[in-house]
Amino acid sequence: MVPTGQVAEKQAYEEPRQDHELKSWRCLVFYLCFFGFMAQLRPGESFITPFLLERKFTKEQVTNEIIPMLPYSHLAVLVPVFLLTDYLRYKPVLVLQCLSFVCVWLLLLLGTSVVHMQLMEVFYSVTMAARIAYSSYIFSLVHPSRYQRMASYSRAAVLLGVFISSVLGQALVTVGHISTYTLNCVSLGFILFSLVLSLFLKRPKRSLFFNRSTLARGALPCELDQMHPGPDRPETRKLDRMLGTCRDSFLVRMLSELVENARQPQLRLWCLWWVFNSSGYYLITYYVHVLWRSTDSSLSYNGAVDAASTLVSAITSFSAGFLSIRWTLWSKLVIAGVIAIQASLVFCMFQIRDIWVCYVTFVLFRGAYQFLVPNATFQIASSLSKELCALVFGINTFLATALKTCITLVVSDKRGLGLQVRDQVSPHLSAMSLGEGSPSCGHGEGLLVCFTVRGQRLQVHCPWSMQSVAHIWSRN
């Protein structure tokens, strides 16, 4: 069938328009990835702890006064920054993140007291909370069909930036023999450049929650009744309209849907893993540089180890995408296996007083954690809508932050136990055996993991037994 003149004219009009949109999308992807790469170029970040110790701050001050301020302030700013990210449509929060990094390095270079360093940790917590702005920003600018490619490009840019930053920092210290002070000045220069780049980012017209499009948001029934009341419909009272608005609001519908989805066993399992494992992961990364310094103060390969761990994490995270198993059947076993590997690595890291063992075990520890992150993300996101998925990840992050804050307050802070790094972070694994489980776990037996921390025995029951493993194996 030969197209009519109008159809042919419409096709001729749409072709250059599509070419323009494709070119605009490519420019947007390149600029966003370039910004994500440059924002990670902070070669002095791996050497902040040696820099503090060189400036006559004691290990006790760093461990029990300065670092504990990070989880406290992170918990305080997490929710406000999350809400502002969506309300202000991402770009202002990205600018705020760059400004906070500038404040971090200015305080690091010019500060002279513990209070100055604690304020530095407060600004650094803002940068941590603002990381969600970059990951959410990409989804508000492109068509849903390009989400997967855009996410992969931006993630690759961030990982490449972290890797190059760590390698550059180690090369400047080892080969260039520059001081940590000069290295932090170089970091400040990169941060100022990324601040300039953030000013030219395109600001989206919509966001996920507060600035939704009219089509996605829809009109509430009470609003329709108010605009077009029926002839025989009495005018509703103001209180009834307010109650109807609250009942039909977007957030209330999401929370009710979240309660329904929380009954799924797989969703609960992966959310619990996310909360507990990520809190332990970040607590170890907070204090590991202090551990290395106390193990061997003559060697300083922090940048090389961070670069290696980033590379291994990228490889394990990428390989996890090709793991094809029945997750509904094997999730508990995979999680238990990875946690056992992590526990063994942490035990070796904190008990074998050899700096090279500490380096290698930390690289493997980060790789083991990043191996499960994409699987957890997929398992949580596969059964939820985009908006509900963002809410679940936000709740998981908040709970993990609250947990590590409580642990820091009790164990690390000088107002609590005030333990030193080797005592507080390293649980001494004493036994792993099969034991009888409690009835509340729903299983008659399970794995009983026993830890002793400074003489105190802690038992953790894992509702998984060798009999259940054999049963699943026989079914396959």
Coordinates of C-alpha atoms in Angstrom, one line a residue:
M1 CA 0.0 0.0 0.0
V2 CA 1.5 3.4 -1.1
P3 CA 1.4 5.9 1.8
T4 CA -0.5 9.0 1.3
G5 CA 1.1 12.4 1.0
Q6 CA 0.3 13.3 4.6
V7 CA 1.8 10.0 5.9
A8 CA 4.9 10.5 3.8
E9 CA 5.3 14.1 5.1
K10 CA 4.8 12.9 8.7
Q11 CA 7.5 10.2 8.3
A12 CA 9.9 12.8 6.7
Y13 CA 9.3 15.1 9.7
E14 CA 9.8 12.4 12.3
E15 CA 13.1 11.0 10.9
P16 CA 15.2 14.1 11.7
R17 CA 13.4 14.4 15.0
Q18 CA 14.4 10.9 16.0
D19 CA 18.0 11.5 14.9
H20 CA 18.1 14.6 17.0
E21 CA 16.7 12.8 20.0
L22 CA 19.3 10.0 19.6
K23 CA 22.1 12.5 19.3
S24 CA 20.8 14.4 22.4
W25 CA 20.6 11.2 24.3
R26 CA 24.2 10.2 23.5
C27 CA 25.5 13.6 24.5
L28 CA 23.5 13.4 27.8
V29 CA 24.9 9.9 28.5
F30 CA 28.5 11.0 27.8
Y31 CA 28.3 14.1 30.0
L32 CA 26.6 12.3 32.9
C33 CA 29.2 9.5 32.8
F34 CA 32.0 12.0 32.5
F35 CA 30.7 13.8 35.6
G36 CA 30.3 10.5 37.5
F37 CA 33.9 9.6 36.6
M38 CA 35.4 13.0 37.6
A39 CA 33.4 13.1 40.8
Q40 CA 35.2 9.9 42.0
L41 CA 38.7 11.3 41.3
R42 CA 39.8 11.9 44.9
P43 CA 43.2 10.3 45.1
G44 CA 43.8 11.4 48.7
E45 CA 40.7 9.6 50.0
S46 CA 42.6 6.3 50.5
F47 CA 45.1 8.1 52.7
I48 CA 42.9 10.1 55.0
T49 CA 43.6 7.9 58.0
P50 CA 47.5 8.1 57.6
F51 CA 47.1 11.9 57.0
L52 CA 45.2 12.3 60.3
L53 CA 47.7 10.2 62.2
E54 CA 50.6 12.2 60.7
R55 CA 48.9 15.4 62.0
K56 CA 49.4 14.2 65.6
F57 CA 45.9 12.8 66.1
T58 CA 46.1 9.6 68.1
K59 CA 44.6 6.3 67.1
E60 CA 42.2 6.5 70.1
Q61 CA 41.0 9.9 68.9
V62 CA 40.5 8.7 65.3
T63 CA 38.9 5.4 66.4
N64 CA 36.7 6.5 69.3
E65 CA 35.9 10.2 68.5
I66 CA 36.3 11.1 64.8
I67 CA 35.1 8.1 62.9
P68 CA 32.0 7.5 65.1
M69 CA 30.7 10.8 64.0
L70 CA 30.2 9.5 60.5
P71 CA 27.4 7.0 61.1
Y72 CA 25.7 9.4 63.6
S73 CA 25.5 12.2 61.1
H74 CA 24.7 9.8 58.2
L75 CA 21.6 8.6 60.1
A76 CA 20.6 12.2 60.8
V77 CA 20.8 13.4 57.2
L78 CA 19.8 10.3 55.3
V79 CA 16.0 10.9 55.2
P80 CA 16.1 14.7 54.6
V81 CA 18.6 14.3 51.7
F82 CA 16.5 11.5 50.3
L83 CA 13.3 13.6 50.3
L84 CA 15.2 16.7 49.0
T85 CA 16.7 14.7 46.2
D86 CA 13.2 13.9 44.8
Y87 CA 11.6 17.2 45.7
L88 CA 14.4 19.4 44.2
R89 CA 14.7 17.0 41.2
Y90 CA 18.3 15.7 41.7
K91 CA 20.5 18.4 40.2
P92 CA 20.6 20.7 43.4
V93 CA 21.5 17.7 45.5
L94 CA 24.4 16.7 43.1
V95 CA 25.7 20.3 43.5
L96 CA 25.3 20.0 47.3
Q97 CA 27.3 16.8 47.2
C98 CA 30.2 18.5 45.4
L99 CA 30.0 21.4 47.8
S100 CA 30.1 19.0 50.7
F101 CA 33.2 17.4 49.3
V102 CA 34.8 20.8 49.0
C103 CA 34.0 21.4 52.7
V104 CA 35.4 17.9 53.6
W105 CA 38.8 18.6 52.1
L106 CA 39.0 22.2 53.3
L107 CA 38.5 21.0 56.9
L108 CA 40.9 18.2 56.3
L109 CA 43.6 20.6 55.1
L110 CA 42.9 23.5 57.5
G111 CA 41.4 21.8 60.5
T112 CA 43.5 21.4 63.6
S113 CA 41.2 20.0 66.3
V114 CA 39.1 16.9 66.9
V115 CA 35.9 19.1 66.5
H116 CA 37.1 20.1 63.0
M117 CA 37.6 16.5 62.0
Q118 CA 34.1 15.6 63.4
L119 CA 32.6 18.4 61.3
M120 CA 34.5 16.9 58.4
E121 CA 32.8 13.6 59.0
V122 CA 29.4 15.4 59.1
F123 CA 30.0 16.9 55.6
Y124 CA 31.2 13.5 54.4
S125 CA 28.0 11.9 55.6
V126 CA 26.1 14.4 53.4
T127 CA 28.1 13.2 50.4
M128 CA 27.2 9.6 51.3
A129 CA 23.5 10.3 51.6
A130 CA 23.5 12.3 48.3
R131 CA 24.8 9.3 46.3
I132 CA 21.2 8.3 45.6
A133 CA 20.9 11.5 43.6
Y134 CA 23.3 10.3 40.9
S135 CA 21.8 6.8 40.7
S136 CA 18.2 8.2 40.5
Y137 CA 19.0 11.1 38.2
I138 CA 19.6 8.8 35.2
F139 CA 16.1 7.3 35.3
S140 CA 14.4 10.7 35.1
L141 CA 16.1 11.8 31.9
V142 CA 15.8 8.8 29.5
H143 CA 13.1 6.6 28.2
P144 CA 12.4 3.4 30.2
S145 CA 13.7 1.3 27.3
R146 CA 17.1 2.8 27.9
Y147 CA 17.2 2.3 31.7
Q148 CA 19.4 -0.8 31.6
R149 CA 22.0 0.6 29.3
M150 CA 22.1 3.9 31.1
A151 CA 22.5 2.2 34.5
S152 CA 25.4 0.1 33.2
Y153 CA 27.1 3.0 31.6
S154 CA 26.9 5.2 34.7
R155 CA 27.9 2.3 37.0
A156 CA 30.9 1.6 34.8
A157 CA 31.9 5.3 34.9
V158 CA 31.8 5.4 38.7
L159 CA 33.8 2.2 39.1
L160 CA 36.4 3.3 36.6
G161 CA 36.7 6.6 38.4
V162 CA 37.2 4.9 41.8
F163 CA 39.8 2.6 40.3
I164 CA 41.7 5.4 38.5
S165 CA 41.6 7.5 41.6
S166 CA 43.0 4.8 43.8
V167 CA 45.8 3.9 41.3
L168 CA 46.6 7.6 40.9
G169 CA 46.8 8.2 44.6
Q170 CA 49.1 5.2 45.1
A171 CA 51.3 6.2 42.2
L172 CA 51.7 9.7 43.5
V173 CA 52.7 8.4 47.0
T174 CA 54.9 5.5 46.0
V175 CA 56.5 6.7 42.7
G176 CA 56.1 10.5 43.0
H177 CA 57.0 10.5 46.8
I178 CA 54.6 13.4 47.4
S179 CA 53.2 14.0 50.9
T180 CA 49.7 13.2 51.9
Y181 CA 49.1 16.9 52.3
T182 CA 49.9 17.6 48.7
L183 CA 47.8 14.6 47.7
N184 CA 44.8 16.1 49.4
C185 CA 45.4 19.4 47.6
V186 CA 45.3 17.5 44.3
S187 CA 42.0 15.9 45.4
L188 CA 40.6 19.3 46.2
G189 CA 41.5 20.4 42.7
F190 CA 39.6 17.5 41.1
I191 CA 36.6 18.2 43.4
L192 CA 36.4 21.8 42.4
F193 CA 36.4 20.7 38.7
S194 CA 33.5 18.3 39.4
L195 CA 31.6 21.1 41.1
V196 CA 31.9 23.1 37.9
L197 CA 30.6 20.2 35.9
S198 CA 27.6 19.7 38.2
L199 CA 26.5 23.2 37.5
F200 CA 25.9 22.4 33.8
L201 CA 23.9 19.2 34.4
K202 CA 20.4 19.2 32.9
R203 CA 17.7 19.4 35.5
P204 CA 14.9 16.9 34.9
K205 CA 11.3 18.1 34.7
R206 CA 9.9 15.2 36.8
S207 CA 11.0 13.0 39.7
L208 CA 9.8 9.8 41.2
F209 CA 7.5 10.9 44.0
F210 CA 7.0 14.7 44.4
N211 CA 7.2 15.8 40.8
R212 CA 5.3 13.1 39.0
S213 CA 3.6 13.8 35.6
T214 CA -0.1 14.3 35.5
L215 CA -0.6 11.1 33.6
A216 CA 1.3 9.0 36.1
R217 CA -0.1 10.8 39.1
G218 CA -3.7 10.8 37.9
A219 CA -6.6 12.8 39.4
L220 CA -7.9 11.8 42.8
P221 CA -11.7 11.0 43.0
C222 CA -12.2 13.8 45.6
E223 CA -10.5 16.3 43.2
L224 CA -12.8 15.2 40.3
D225 CA -15.9 15.6 42.6
Q226 CA -14.7 19.0 43.6
M227 CA -14.2 20.2 40.0
H228 CA -17.3 18.5 38.5
P229 CA -19.9 17.9 41.2
G230 CA -22.9 15.9 40.0
P231 CA -26.4 17.5 39.9
D232 CA -27.8 15.1 42.6
R233 CA -24.5 14.7 44.5
P234 CA -24.4 16.8 47.8
E235 CA -21.2 18.8 48.4
T236 CA -19.0 16.8 50.6
R237 CA -17.6 18.3 53.8
K238 CA -14.0 19.5 53.9
L239 CA -13.0 16.9 56.5
D240 CA -14.4 14.1 54.2
R241 CA -12.4 15.4 51.3
M242 CA -9.2 15.6 53.4
L243 CA -9.7 12.0 54.6
G244 CA -10.4 10.8 51.0
T245 CA -7.3 12.6 49.8
C246 CA -5.1 11.0 52.5
R247 CA -6.7 7.6 51.8
D248 CA -6.1 7.8 48.1
S249 CA -2.7 9.5 48.2
F250 CA 0.2 8.1 46.4
L251 CA 2.3 7.5 49.5
V252 CA -0.5 5.7 51.4
R253 CA -1.2 3.4 48.5
M254 CA 2.5 2.6 48.3
L255 CA 2.8 1.8 52.0
S256 CA -0.3 -0.5 51.8
E257 CA 1.2 -2.2 48.8
L258 CA 4.5 -2.6 50.7
V259 CA 2.8 -4.3 53.5
E260 CA 1.3 -6.8 51.1
N261 CA 4.6 -7.5 49.4
A262 CA 6.4 -7.9 52.7
R263 CA 4.7 -11.3 53.1
Q264 CA 6.9 -12.7 50.3
P265 CA 9.6 -14.9 51.9
Q266 CA 12.2 -14.1 49.2
L267 CA 11.7 -10.4 49.7
R268 CA 12.1 -10.6 53.5
L269 CA 15.2 -12.8 53.1
W270 CA 17.1 -10.4 50.8
C271 CA 16.0 -7.3 52.7
L272 CA 17.3 -8.8 55.9
W273 CA 20.6 -9.7 54.2
W274 CA 20.9 -6.2 52.9
V275 CA 20.3 -4.6 56.3
F276 CA 22.6 -6.8 58.4
N277 CA 25.4 -7.5 55.9
S278 CA 25.7 -4.0 54.6
S279 CA 25.9 -2.5 58.1
G280 CA 28.8 -4.9 58.9
Y281 CA 30.4 -4.2 55.6
Y282 CA 30.5 -0.5 56.1
L283 CA 31.7 -0.8 59.7
I284 CA 34.7 -2.8 58.5
T285 CA 35.5 -0.3 55.7
Y286 CA 35.3 2.6 58.2
Y287 CA 38.0 1.1 60.4
V288 CA 40.1 -1.0 58.1
H289 CA 42.6 1.8 57.4
V290 CA 43.2 2.2 61.1
L291 CA 43.8 -1.6 61.3
W292 CA 46.4 -1.5 58.6
R293 CA 48.2 1.4 60.2
S294 CA 48.3 -0.4 63.6
T295 CA 49.5 -3.6 61.9
D296 CA 52.4 -2.0 60.0
S297 CA 53.0 1.7 60.0
S298 CA 55.9 1.4 57.6
L299 CA 53.9 0.3 54.6
S300 CA 51.1 2.3 53.0
Y301 CA 49.5 0.7 50.0
N302 CA 46.0 1.9 50.8
G303 CA 45.5 3.1 47.2
A304 CA 46.7 -0.1 45.6
V305 CA 44.4 -2.2 47.9
D306 CA 41.4 0.0 47.2
A307 CA 42.1 -0.2 43.5
A308 CA 42.4 -4.0 43.6
S309 CA 39.3 -4.4 45.7
T310 CA 37.3 -2.2 43.3
L311 CA 38.5 -4.2 40.4
V312 CA 37.6 -7.5 42.1
S313 CA 34.3 -6.1 43.2
A314 CA 33.5 -5.1 39.6
I315 CA 34.4 -8.6 38.3
T316 CA 32.4 -10.4 41.0
S317 CA 29.4 -8.1 40.5
F318 CA 29.6 -8.6 36.7
S319 CA 29.9 -12.4 37.0
A320 CA 26.9 -12.5 39.4
G321 CA 24.7 -11.5 36.5
F322 CA 25.5 -14.7 34.7
L323 CA 24.7 -16.9 37.6
S324 CA 21.7 -18.9 36.6
I325 CA 20.2 -20.9 39.5
R326 CA 16.8 -21.4 41.1
W327 CA 17.0 -18.5 43.6
T328 CA 13.7 -19.5 45.3
L329 CA 15.4 -22.8 46.2
W330 CA 19.0 -21.9 46.8
S331 CA 18.9 -18.4 48.1
K332 CA 19.5 -19.4 51.8
L333 CA 22.3 -21.7 51.0
V334 CA 24.1 -19.1 48.8
I335 CA 23.7 -16.4 51.4
A336 CA 24.9 -18.7 54.2
G337 CA 27.9 -19.7 52.1
V338 CA 28.9 -16.2 51.3
I339 CA 28.5 -15.1 54.9
A340 CA 30.7 -18.0 56.0
I341 CA 33.4 -16.9 53.6
Q342 CA 33.1 -13.3 54.8
A343 CA 33.4 -14.4 58.4
S344 CA 36.5 -16.4 57.7
L345 CA 38.1 -13.5 55.9
V346 CA 37.3 -11.1 58.7
F347 CA 38.8 -13.6 61.2
C348 CA 42.0 -13.8 59.2
M349 CA 42.1 -10.0 58.6
F350 CA 41.9 -9.2 62.3
Q351 CA 43.7 -12.1 63.9
I352 CA 46.7 -12.7 61.6
R353 CA 49.0 -9.8 62.3
D354 CA 50.5 -9.6 58.8
I355 CA 49.8 -6.6 56.6
W356 CA 49.7 -8.5 53.4
V357 CA 47.2 -10.9 54.8
C358 CA 45.1 -7.9 55.8
Y359 CA 45.3 -6.5 52.3
V360 CA 44.4 -9.8 50.5
T361 CA 41.5 -10.6 52.9
F362 CA 40.0 -7.2 52.5
V363 CA 40.1 -7.4 48.7
L364 CA 38.3 -10.8 48.9
F365 CA 35.9 -9.5 51.5
R366 CA 34.7 -6.6 49.3
G367 CA 34.5 -8.9 46.4
A368 CA 32.3 -11.4 48.3
Y369 CA 29.9 -8.6 49.4
Q370 CA 29.6 -7.1 45.9
F371 CA 28.9 -10.6 44.5
L372 CA 25.6 -10.7 46.3
V373 CA 24.6 -7.0 45.8
P374 CA 23.3 -7.3 42.2
N375 CA 21.5 -10.5 43.1
A376 CA 19.8 -8.9 46.0
T377 CA 18.9 -5.9 43.9
F378 CA 17.4 -8.1 41.2
Q379 CA 15.5 -10.3 43.7
I380 CA 14.0 -7.2 45.5
A381 CA 13.2 -5.3 42.3
S382 CA 11.8 -8.1 40.3
S383 CA 8.5 -8.3 42.2
L384 CA 8.1 -4.6 42.9
S385 CA 7.2 -1.5 40.9
K386 CA 9.8 1.2 40.3
E387 CA 8.4 3.5 42.9
L388 CA 8.0 0.8 45.5
C389 CA 11.4 -0.6 44.8
A390 CA 12.9 2.9 45.5
L391 CA 11.0 3.0 48.8
V392 CA 12.2 -0.5 49.8
F393 CA 15.8 0.3 49.1
G394 CA 15.4 3.5 51.0
I395 CA 14.0 1.7 54.1
N396 CA 16.8 -1.0 53.9
T397 CA 19.5 1.7 53.8
F398 CA 17.9 3.5 56.7
L399 CA 17.7 0.4 58.8
A400 CA 21.3 -0.6 58.0
T401 CA 22.4 2.9 58.9
A402 CA 20.5 2.8 62.2
L403 CA 22.0 -0.6 63.0
K404 CA 25.6 0.5 62.4
T405 CA 24.9 3.6 64.4
C406 CA 23.8 1.6 67.4
I407 CA 26.8 -0.7 67.1
T408 CA 29.1 2.3 66.9
L409 CA 27.5 4.0 69.9
V410 CA 27.9 0.9 72.1
V411 CA 31.2 -0.5 70.8
S412 CA 33.3 2.3 69.3
D413 CA 32.3 5.6 70.9
K414 CA 34.3 6.7 73.9
R415 CA 31.0 7.2 75.7
G416 CA 30.3 3.5 75.2
L417 CA 32.8 0.7 75.5
G418 CA 35.4 2.7 73.6
L419 CA 37.2 -0.4 72.2
Q420 CA 40.2 -0.2 70.0
V421 CA 39.8 -1.3 66.4
R422 CA 41.2 -4.8 66.8
D423 CA 38.9 -5.5 69.7
Q424 CA 35.7 -3.9 68.4
V425 CA 35.6 -5.0 64.8
S426 CA 37.0 -8.5 64.9
P427 CA 34.6 -11.1 66.2
H428 CA 36.7 -14.1 67.2
L429 CA 35.2 -17.0 65.5
S430 CA 35.3 -19.9 68.0
A431 CA 33.1 -22.6 66.5
M432 CA 30.6 -23.5 63.8
S433 CA 28.5 -26.5 64.6
L434 CA 25.1 -28.1 64.1
G435 CA 22.8 -27.4 66.9
E436 CA 19.2 -27.5 67.9
G437 CA 17.2 -24.5 66.7
S438 CA 14.5 -22.6 68.5
P439 CA 10.8 -23.3 67.7
S440 CA 10.4 -19.7 66.6
C441 CA 12.7 -20.2 63.7
G442 CA 10.4 -22.7 62.2
H443 CA 13.0 -25.5 61.9
G444 CA 14.0 -28.2 64.3
E445 CA 17.7 -27.9 63.6
G446 CA 20.0 -25.4 61.9
L447 CA 23.5 -24.0 61.7
L448 CA 24.6 -22.6 65.0
V449 CA 27.4 -20.0 64.5
C450 CA 29.2 -19.1 67.7
F451 CA 31.4 -16.0 68.2
T452 CA 33.3 -14.8 71.1
V453 CA 34.0 -11.1 71.4
R454 CA 36.4 -10.4 74.2
G455 CA 35.2 -13.4 76.2
Q456 CA 31.5 -12.8 75.6
R457 CA 29.8 -15.7 73.7
L458 CA 27.3 -14.9 71.0
Q459 CA 25.2 -17.5 69.3
V460 CA 23.5 -16.9 65.9
H461 CA 21.1 -19.5 64.6
C462 CA 20.9 -20.0 60.9
P463 CA 17.6 -21.9 59.9
W464 CA 19.4 -24.2 57.5
S465 CA 20.6 -27.7 58.2
M466 CA 22.6 -30.3 56.4
Q467 CA 19.4 -32.5 56.2
S468 CA 17.6 -29.7 54.4
V469 CA 20.5 -29.2 52.0
A470 CA 20.5 -33.0 51.2
H471 CA 16.7 -32.8 50.7
I472 CA 17.0 -30.0 48.2
W473 CA 19.9 -31.8 46.5
S474 CA 17.8 -34.9 46.1
R475 CA 14.9 -32.9 44.6
N476 CA 17.2 -31.7 41.8

